[in-house]
Amino acid sequence: MEVILNFSPWQQALIATLFTWGVTALGAALVFAFKTIRNNALALMYGFAAGVMIATSFWSLLDPAINLAETQDRVPWLVVAIGFIAGGFFLYLADKLIPALYLKHSRHEATSRSGLKRVILLVFSITLHNIPEGLAVGVAFGAIGATQNGSQTAAIVAAMTVAIGIGLQNFPEGAAVSIPLRQSGMSRTRAFMYGQSSGIVEPIAGVLGAVLVASVNTILPYALAFAAGAMIYVACKELIPEAHARTKAESHWAIFGIMAGFTLMMVLDVALG
């Protein structure tokens, strides 16, 4: 823990988001080992990532936001409600304003040989929702510098769990880009480069989030709740539907993954926090 505190919040956020980007690249690298991945395995991965994000949204983001709002003599439920809704609404507006392709459509679009435009749109759509994910990590690490010494250990654990949660859900995303591109006839190297490139934006967004939170302490509870809203939106809009779409109607692999991911992060947050 002391080693982490030797770095400034923006440096901590940079290191953490480089990790999440690296996990994206690791998922994209599956294209070198497999041309296809069994749907049950993908459903389990997507479900696990969704469960991790749901648990992280409460124990690492909403609960600290409530506690911080109380220490600032604000109305806790109002603060977290505003921030949470704003986070989800941000991604909703992004969906409406930018012609993004969601993960559940990526396989069909990628298998079409209609040219570079479809490939760029595919990568761009996933890159788009990586922005608030990077912000979520940055906000969590920015909170470390804004907390009192007695609460810094808990803030560090919370920030690390957010980064781990984002990283875990980035793994199947990297594979979701690179493997369909490989199936469409693209070389393994090019498919990997496109897959990992979707995570490049996270370090930039993470540093920005950490700097903003560290500079303006009053927005911290709103920012934490905002990040939680963004994560829940991603989990419900993309990961859970994609997990179920990968399997047959009677399959429970997606549910097993969600429960396993939620349980793991719940145990880590409660035991370590």
mmCIF file with all atom_site columns, N, CA, C and O in Angstrom, residues 44 247-257:
data_model
loop_
_atom_site.group_PDB
_atom_site.id
_atom_site.type_symbol
_atom_site.label_atom_id
_atom_site.label_alt_id
_atom_site.label_comp_id
_atom_site.label_asym_id
_atom_site.label_entity_id
_atom_site.label_seq_id
_atom_site.pdbx_PDB_ins_code
_atom_site.Cartn_x
_atom_site.Cartn_y
_atom_site.Cartn_z
_atom_site.occupancy
_atom_site.B_iso_or_equiv
_atom_site.pdbx_formal_charge
_atom_site.auth_seq_id
_atom_site.auth_comp_id
_atom_site.auth_asym_id
_atom_site.auth_atom_id
_atom_site.pdbx_PDB_model_num
ATOM 1  N N  . LEU A 1 44  ? -19.537 -17.412 -20.492 1.00 0.00 ? 44  LEU A N  1
ATOM 2  C CA . LEU A 1 44  ? -19.016 -17.416 -19.127 1.00 0.00 ? 44  LEU A CA 1
ATOM 3  C C  . LEU A 1 44  ? -18.147 -16.186 -18.876 1.00 0.00 ? 44  LEU A C  1
ATOM 4  O O  . LEU A 1 44  ? -18.245 -15.544 -17.824 1.00 0.00 ? 44  LEU A O  1
ATOM 5  N N  . THR A 1 247 ? -25.300 -18.275 -26.095 1.00 0.00 ? 247 THR A N  1
ATOM 6  C CA . THR A 1 247 ? -25.696 -19.629 -25.747 1.00 0.00 ? 247 THR A CA 1
ATOM 7  C C  . THR A 1 247 ? -27.152 -19.870 -26.116 1.00 0.00 ? 247 THR A C  1
ATOM 8  O O  . THR A 1 247 ? -27.891 -18.947 -26.444 1.00 0.00 ? 247 THR A O  1
ATOM 9  N N  . LYS A 1 248 ? -27.565 -21.095 -26.017 1.00 0.00 ? 248 LYS A N  1
ATOM 10 C CA . LYS A 1 248 ? -28.950 -21.457 -26.264 1.00 0.00 ? 248 LYS A CA 1
ATOM 11 C C  . LYS A 1 248 ? -29.834 -20.993 -25.106 1.00 0.00 ? 248 LYS A C  1
ATOM 12 O O  . LYS A 1 248 ? -29.346 -20.679 -24.027 1.00 0.00 ? 248 LYS A O  1
ATOM 13 N N  . ALA A 1 249 ? -31.125 -20.978 -25.345 1.00 0.00 ? 249 ALA A N  1
ATOM 14 C CA . ALA A 1 249 ? -32.060 -20.435 -24.364 1.00 0.00 ? 249 ALA A CA 1
ATOM 15 C C  . ALA A 1 249 ? -31.987 -21.170 -23.027 1.00 0.00 ? 249 ALA A C  1
ATOM 16 O O  . ALA A 1 249 ? -32.139 -20.566 -21.967 1.00 0.00 ? 249 ALA A O  1
ATOM 17 N N  . GLU A 1 250 ? -31.745 -22.482 -23.069 1.00 0.00 ? 250 GLU A N  1
ATOM 18 C CA . GLU A 1 250 ? -31.749 -23.253 -21.822 1.00 0.00 ? 250 GLU A CA 1
ATOM 19 C C  . GLU A 1 250 ? -30.389 -23.263 -21.136 1.00 0.00 ? 250 GLU A C  1
ATOM 20 O O  . GLU A 1 250 ? -30.232 -23.859 -20.067 1.00 0.00 ? 250 GLU A O  1
ATOM 21 N N  . SER A 1 251 ? -29.402 -22.612 -21.717 1.00 0.00 ? 251 SER A N  1
ATOM 22 C CA . SER A 1 251 ? -28.062 -22.606 -21.133 1.00 0.00 ? 251 SER A CA 1
ATOM 23 C C  . SER A 1 251 ? -27.981 -21.663 -19.939 1.00 0.00 ? 251 SER A C  1
ATOM 24 O O  . SER A 1 251 ? -28.628 -20.619 -19.904 1.00 0.00 ? 251 SER A O  1
ATOM 25 N N  . HIS A 1 252 ? -27.182 -22.038 -18.958 1.00 0.00 ? 252 HIS A N  1
ATOM 26 C CA . HIS A 1 252 ? -27.020 -21.226 -17.761 1.00 0.00 ? 252 HIS A CA 1
ATOM 27 C C  . HIS A 1 252 ? -25.589 -20.716 -17.595 1.00 0.00 ? 252 HIS A C  1
ATOM 28 O O  . HIS A 1 252 ? -25.236 -20.213 -16.530 1.00 0.00 ? 252 HIS A O  1
ATOM 29 N N  . TRP A 1 253 ? -24.767 -20.854 -18.636 1.00 0.00 ? 253 TRP A N  1
ATOM 30 C CA . TRP A 1 253 ? -23.374 -20.427 -18.513 1.00 0.00 ? 253 TRP A CA 1
ATOM 31 C C  . TRP A 1 253 ? -23.256 -18.938 -18.205 1.00 0.00 ? 253 TRP A C  1
ATOM 32 O O  . TRP A 1 253 ? -22.411 -18.522 -17.416 1.00 0.00 ? 253 TRP A O  1
ATOM 33 N N  . ALA A 1 254 ? -24.085 -18.132 -18.833 1.00 0.00 ? 254 ALA A N  1
ATOM 34 C CA . ALA A 1 254 ? -24.045 -16.686 -18.582 1.00 0.00 ? 254 ALA A CA 1
ATOM 35 C C  . ALA A 1 254 ? -24.375 -16.377 -17.128 1.00 0.00 ? 254 ALA A C  1
ATOM 36 O O  . ALA A 1 254 ? -23.721 -15.547 -16.489 1.00 0.00 ? 254 ALA A O  1
ATOM 37 N N  . ILE A 1 255 ? -25.396 -17.051 -16.594 1.00 0.00 ? 255 ILE A N  1
ATOM 38 C CA . ILE A 1 255 ? -25.801 -16.823 -15.203 1.00 0.00 ? 255 ILE A CA 1
ATOM 39 C C  . ILE A 1 255 ? -24.710 -17.278 -14.252 1.00 0.00 ? 255 ILE A C  1
ATOM 40 O O  . ILE A 1 255 ? -24.405 -16.596 -13.262 1.00 0.00 ? 255 ILE A O  1
ATOM 41 N N  . PHE A 1 256 ? -24.114 -18.437 -14.536 1.00 0.00 ? 256 PHE A N  1
ATOM 42 C CA . PHE A 1 256 ? -23.013 -18.918 -13.698 1.00 0.00 ? 256 PHE A CA 1
ATOM 43 C C  . PHE A 1 256 ? -21.883 -17.891 -13.663 1.00 0.00 ? 256 PHE A C  1
ATOM 44 O O  . PHE A 1 256 ? -21.294 -17.618 -12.611 1.00 0.00 ? 256 PHE A O  1
ATOM 45 N N  . GLY A 1 257 ? -21.565 -17.319 -14.835 1.00 0.00 ? 257 GLY A N  1
ATOM 46 C CA . GLY A 1 257 ? -20.500 -16.322 -14.901 1.00 0.00 ? 257 GLY A CA 1
ATOM 47 C C  . GLY A 1 257 ? -20.834 -15.077 -14.112 1.00 0.00 ? 257 GLY A C  1
ATOM 48 O O  . GLY A 1 257 ? -19.990 -14.545 -13.385 1.00 0.00 ? 257 GLY A O  1
#
